[in-house]
Amino acid sequence: MTVNTAYGLNMDVIEEKFAWKKEQAQGREESLFAVFEQDLSEQEKQLLQFLYAYMPLHDLADYEGAFFLNHIRQVLQVQADMPWGARIPDEIFVNYVLPYRVNNENIDHSRSVIYEELAERVQHLSMTDTILETNYWCHERATYIGTDIRTVSPLTIMRTALGRCGEQSTLTVTALRSIGIPARQCYTPRWAHCDSNHAWVEAWADGKWHFLGACEPEPILNEGWFRLPAKRAMLVHTRVFADYNGSEEVTTTHPWYTEINLLAHYADVKTIHIHVTDEAGKPVIAEVQFQLYNSAEFYPLTSLMTDDQGHASLTTGYGDLFIHAYTSSVWGTAFLNTNTSSELTLVLKRYNTPVYSEHTTTNTSPTVVREEWKMTPPVAPVIDSGTKVDESTAHQHVQRIKAGTAIRTAFEHTFIDQEQARQYAEEWQLPTDRLWNILQTAKGNGEEIAAFLSECTLAERALGLRLLESLRPKDLTDTFRPVLHDHLQGVISLDEASHIYSSDWDQYVLCPRVHFEMLKPYRNYFADQWNTEQQQAFRSDPMLLATVLEQEIAVNNHIDRYTGMATPAAAHQLGVTDSVSRDIAFVAAARSLGIAARLEPLNAIPQYQLQGTWHSVQWKQEQSTFVEDSVLASATGQIQFVRASDDVEVVAEYQHNFTVAIFENGIYRTLDIPYGEKEVYQQPYDVLAGDYRLTTGTRLEDGSVLGTFTYFNVQPDQQIEVELVFRTEQQQIPVLLETLPESLQRHIYSLQPNKDKKDRKEGHILAWLEPEREPTKHLLRELAELRAELQIWAGDIHLLIADEQEYGAVILDPLPAQSQIAIDANYQFLEQWSECLTSLGGDQLPVVIVVDAQQRVRYCLQGYKLGTGKELLRIVNGMNIDIHQEKN
């Protein structure tokens, strides 16, 4: 074994993997590997080989060798310049400072930009204080917003001042690494007690890892609103782009990356042991997925391969898991309660014996099979205030938060405003409302979007606006003029016969967005690949285009952690990518030639439109070899959801309380019905023929779930009706406080702007908020989503903040009409409530209290819990029933 003594790198392994990657990247050899011909130090060469060795294929496709070399030189310079650089161990440096990416974000020059802003600010500080100060800087740059799953770059977050937790943590890790501080993004892939996930940051200082909430500063490390929820997690992990040999437990060992288990940093843990056998009792080497119910589906927290004895072990929390094991020919599932058991033996059966078939009465009319279950999360921890800081430090922290918010708000005021949009619309002869919607959505990228439209000719602008309207909101924040001009000119150059003015054309030809890839130019690239005669042949029969692309793009699904990341032209130029990126490349190439194309909505299968009908692409290399007597992938049937006979008026909502999944290659894949869709009854869904599992779940107040599996089969050209069965549990609305003290009654009345509301009988919701924190933003979003239902209740909703400077962070317009903001200076009244409610303790926000018409407290919640909005609706509706019963 050859080892570099400077960084402890196993150069034998690295050079082997580097040579393999170089072979895969022959299509971009000059742009990627010419940098090795430069005058490199041995250190630079080995670190560059290290990056290439573990690099995802999509990075080989989309970036240049010069970028990676410049990155290494910058990192080494920062290591030399910052006072802590020499104190960081080699293994920590290589894995947590050197990497150029954090997760699946688009890569840019953010580290050099951030270094210029941040280095002088922290140069004189200790490592611990540097981490704290960096988070204050991040807070000045971004706050939380829920967005789609594409992860934007740190520079985009800084440009828009907004990001979801995965993006905020990407920014914070990048900022810390930019000044030479080791950092890593930590994920609980899914919470066990509510339907969401979360990402935060760990940073290394003087020999220890510490956690912090990204863009949500605290005055000390190892604090954050997620500290208590994390005690209920079943897994917290991070990803390392290397063969990692650190002290932490490895959850996933992959040739190109490693995932490690950090749960013991946050929660009580235990080790569970899974034994996998065949029906004869012999050990089976299988992939074992440790799944958790979340958003009405079973999501794999992590996957492990069993050893030759059929054994796999995982360190996890004290809650329920669903174990799913499979190979290329056998599979099996079972529930495991880790509170009562540490071991499970799972017997696998063959693919051609799905659950429903064991109960089939005839070949033409299979019996629908149901299985009831309950999932229980780890118990809620006792609420506490965490580590206390002295009054001076606390006061200074509050002032820093206010100052950071003011800096960010001032930056947001530089965005294009409505009056500027009106002037542009008049100048460019465009509809004002449509243009303002685009520029408002673009936020800090509005000037770039405006510049694109200004560069269009008068004849092009209307189509340019339609191009912008075809994009997703997030695209408007990080798409630049060269990209937009490529796509606009690419469609303008198409033959008039391409139906420029049809609505389908906007969605399936004009729009450059295919899936969740980064938008880059590709139309002129693909138009230049084939001559006029070939292009006309492709338009007449788009399967010919698919055949050509299948010959020109090899598929390898065993390299990248995330699929669908490579941009279309880059994937084609590289000549090798994952199957999803290849599918995206087909759609992009087809649209470039004026062929309407898409990824089919439910299964993301590439499709093209021919004579008004959608046809699925059939890749020859991906014909199923797993299921005996399997139907062709193009064979379809229909599912129609119907109400159960004993339905109790539960609102069906996709990925809130139900999902449906098809059985493919040993696992269930959830169909991509639009998130949150409610109009699901009596609406036929075209689906692939095959075996399905419907999952329904009802989340209870303690976080547990009452659920049902419904197994069924769809034959080609068959329509099958499937009942949506929701289990419920009679939940009494408790009386937490029978008599509210007079002082607190006066407090409630003082919050009402009109004293004549005193006699209203509906009751009150009081919510103490931290507008800058993610939990508060979730609560406000949920209240807005339930606006109509809560307005029917019509009780008062009081939103309490500690300081009038926070008014701007709470926008009343989307909230229920009876919502009103009030100030509880320094939360003085909240302290009085805490004195009489035993369920309150510590300083976790938000705090939500419901008081009924008789001045009784019926509900109290402290801290983070996604789904609070629906819980509040259940409480207030139940209070109305109580009032009706009392009157009778």
JSON list of N, CA and C in Angstrom, two decimals, residues 605-607 614-619 623 630-637 686-689 716-717:
[
{"chain": "A", "resi": 605, "resn": "ILE", "atom": "N", "xyz": [-41.26, 8.04, -16.57]},
{"chain": "A", "resi": 605, "resn": "ILE", "atom": "CA", "xyz": [-40.79, 7.33, -17.76]},
{"chain": "A", "resi": 605, "resn": "ILE", "atom": "C", "xyz": [-40.68, 8.34, -18.90]},
{"chain": "A", "resi": 606, "resn": "PRO", "atom": "N", "xyz": [-39.58, 8.34, -19.67]},
{"chain": "A", "resi": 606, "resn": "PRO", "atom": "CA", "xyz": [-39.48, 9.28, -20.79]},
{"chain": "A", "resi": 606, "resn": "PRO", "atom": "C", "xyz": [-40.53, 8.96, -21.86]},
{"chain": "A", "resi": 607, "resn": "GLN", "atom": "N", "xyz": [-41.19, 10.01, -22.32]},
{"chain": "A", "resi": 607, "resn": "GLN", "atom": "CA", "xyz": [-42.24, 9.85, -23.31]},
{"chain": "A", "resi": 607, "resn": "GLN", "atom": "C", "xyz": [-42.11, 10.94, -24.38]},
{"chain": "A", "resi": 614, "resn": "TRP", "atom": "N", "xyz": [-49.28, 10.11, -26.33]},
{"chain": "A", "resi": 614, "resn": "TRP", "atom": "CA", "xyz": [-48.00, 9.92, -25.64]},
{"chain": "A", "resi": 614, "resn": "TRP", "atom": "C", "xyz": [-47.54, 8.47, -25.78]},
{"chain": "A", "resi": 615, "resn": "HIS", "atom": "N", "xyz": [-46.26, 8.32, -26.09]},
{"chain": "A", "resi": 615, "resn": "HIS", "atom": "CA", "xyz": [-45.65, 6.99, -26.23]},
{"chain": "A", "resi": 615, "resn": "HIS", "atom": "C", "xyz": [-44.44, 6.92, -25.31]},
{"chain": "A", "resi": 616, "resn": "SER", "atom": "N", "xyz": [-44.28, 5.79, -24.62]},
{"chain": "A", "resi": 616, "resn": "SER", "atom": "CA", "xyz": [-43.15, 5.61, -23.71]},
{"chain": "A", "resi": 616, "resn": "SER", "atom": "C", "xyz": [-41.94, 5.07, -24.45]},
{"chain": "A", "resi": 617, "resn": "VAL", "atom": "N", "xyz": [-40.77, 5.60, -24.10]},
{"chain": "A", "resi": 617, "resn": "VAL", "atom": "CA", "xyz": [-39.51, 5.10, -24.66]},
{"chain": "A", "resi": 617, "resn": "VAL", "atom": "C", "xyz": [-39.20, 3.75, -24.03]},
{"chain": "A", "resi": 618, "resn": "GLN", "atom": "N", "xyz": [-38.84, 2.79, -24.85]},
{"chain": "A", "resi": 618, "resn": "GLN", "atom": "CA", "xyz": [-38.47, 1.47, -24.36]},
{"chain": "A", "resi": 618, "resn": "GLN", "atom": "C", "xyz": [-36.97, 1.27, -24.59]},
{"chain": "A", "resi": 619, "resn": "TRP", "atom": "N", "xyz": [-36.19, 1.50, -23.53]},
{"chain": "A", "resi": 619, "resn": "TRP", "atom": "CA", "xyz": [-34.75, 1.29, -23.65]},
{"chain": "A", "resi": 619, "resn": "TRP", "atom": "C", "xyz": [-34.48, -0.22, -23.68]},
{"chain": "A", "resi": 623, "resn": "GLN", "atom": "N", "xyz": [-34.85, -3.73, -20.26]},
{"chain": "A", "resi": 623, "resn": "GLN", "atom": "CA", "xyz": [-35.97, -4.66, -20.19]},
{"chain": "A", "resi": 623, "resn": "GLN", "atom": "C", "xyz": [-35.84, -5.50, -18.91]},
{"chain": "A", "resi": 630, "resn": "SER", "atom": "N", "xyz": [-43.15, -11.35, -16.57]},
{"chain": "A", "resi": 630, "resn": "SER", "atom": "CA", "xyz": [-43.54, -9.96, -16.36]},
{"chain": "A", "resi": 630, "resn": "SER", "atom": "C", "xyz": [-44.17, -9.39, -17.62]},
{"chain": "A", "resi": 631, "resn": "VAL", "atom": "N", "xyz": [-45.07, -8.44, -17.44]},
{"chain": "A", "resi": 631, "resn": "VAL", "atom": "CA", "xyz": [-45.69, -7.77, -18.58]},
{"chain": "A", "resi": 631, "resn": "VAL", "atom": "C", "xyz": [-44.73, -6.72, -19.10]},
{"chain": "A", "resi": 632, "resn": "LEU", "atom": "N", "xyz": [-44.94, -6.29, -20.34]},
{"chain": "A", "resi": 632, "resn": "LEU", "atom": "CA", "xyz": [-44.11, -5.24, -20.90]},
{"chain": "A", "resi": 632, "resn": "LEU", "atom": "C", "xyz": [-44.26, -3.96, -20.10]},
{"chain": "A", "resi": 633, "resn": "ALA", "atom": "N", "xyz": [-43.19, -3.20, -20.00]},
{"chain": "A", "resi": 633, "resn": "ALA", "atom": "CA", "xyz": [-43.22, -1.98, -19.20]},
{"chain": "A", "resi": 633, "resn": "ALA", "atom": "C", "xyz": [-44.21, -0.97, -19.75]},
{"chain": "A", "resi": 634, "resn": "SER", "atom": "N", "xyz": [-44.58, -1.09, -21.05]},
{"chain": "A", "resi": 634, "resn": "SER", "atom": "CA", "xyz": [-45.51, -0.13, -21.64]},
{"chain": "A", "resi": 634, "resn": "SER", "atom": "C", "xyz": [-46.96, -0.49, -21.37]},
{"chain": "A", "resi": 635, "resn": "ALA", "atom": "N", "xyz": [-47.24, -1.69, -20.86]},
{"chain": "A", "resi": 635, "resn": "ALA", "atom": "CA", "xyz": [-48.62, -2.11, -20.61]},
{"chain": "A", "resi": 635, "resn": "ALA", "atom": "C", "xyz": [-49.19, -1.31, -19.45]},
{"chain": "A", "resi": 636, "resn": "THR", "atom": "N", "xyz": [-50.40, -0.81, -19.63]},
{"chain": "A", "resi": 636, "resn": "THR", "atom": "CA", "xyz": [-50.99, 0.05, -18.62]},
{"chain": "A", "resi": 636, "resn": "THR", "atom": "C", "xyz": [-52.40, -0.39, -18.26]},
{"chain": "A", "resi": 637, "resn": "GLY", "atom": "N", "xyz": [-52.81, 0.03, -17.07]},
{"chain": "A", "resi": 637, "resn": "GLY", "atom": "CA", "xyz": [-54.17, -0.12, -16.61]},
{"chain": "A", "resi": 637, "resn": "GLY", "atom": "C", "xyz": [-54.57, 1.15, -15.89]},
{"chain": "A", "resi": 686, "resn": "ASP", "atom": "N", "xyz": [-53.87, 6.59, -14.87]},
{"chain": "A", "resi": 686, "resn": "ASP", "atom": "CA", "xyz": [-53.22, 5.64, -15.76]},
{"chain": "A", "resi": 686, "resn": "ASP", "atom": "C", "xyz": [-51.91, 5.19, -15.12]},
{"chain": "A", "resi": 687, "resn": "VAL", "atom": "N", "xyz": [-51.77, 3.89, -14.94]},
{"chain": "A", "resi": 687, "resn": "VAL", "atom": "CA", "xyz": [-50.59, 3.35, -14.27]},
{"chain": "A", "resi": 687, "resn": "VAL", "atom": "C", "xyz": [-50.05, 2.17, -15.05]},
{"chain": "A", "resi": 688, "resn": "LEU", "atom": "N", "xyz": [-48.81, 1.80, -14.75]},
{"chain": "A", "resi": 688, "resn": "LEU", "atom": "CA", "xyz": [-48.24, 0.59, -15.33]},
{"chain": "A", "resi": 688, "resn": "LEU", "atom": "C", "xyz": [-48.93, -0.64, -14.76]},
{"chain": "A", "resi": 689, "resn": "ALA", "atom": "N", "xyz": [-49.06, -1.67, -15.57]},
{"chain": "A", "resi": 689, "resn": "ALA", "atom": "CA", "xyz": [-49.56, -2.93, -15.06]},
{"chain": "A", "resi": 689, "resn": "ALA", "atom": "C", "xyz": [-48.56, -3.49, -14.06]},
{"chain": "A", "resi": 716, "resn": "PRO", "atom": "N", "xyz": [-52.98, -5.43, -17.55]},
{"chain": "A", "resi": 716, "resn": "PRO", "atom": "CA", "xyz": [-53.06, -4.55, -18.72]},
{"chain": "A", "resi": 716, "resn": "PRO", "atom": "C", "xyz": [-54.51, -4.29, -19.13]},
{"chain": "A", "resi": 717, "resn": "ASP", "atom": "N", "xyz": [-54.84, -3.03, -19.40]},
{"chain": "A", "resi": 717, "resn": "ASP", "atom": "CA", "xyz": [-56.16, -2.59, -19.85]},
{"chain": "A", "resi": 717, "resn": "ASP", "atom": "C", "xyz": [-57.26, -2.80, -18.80]}
]
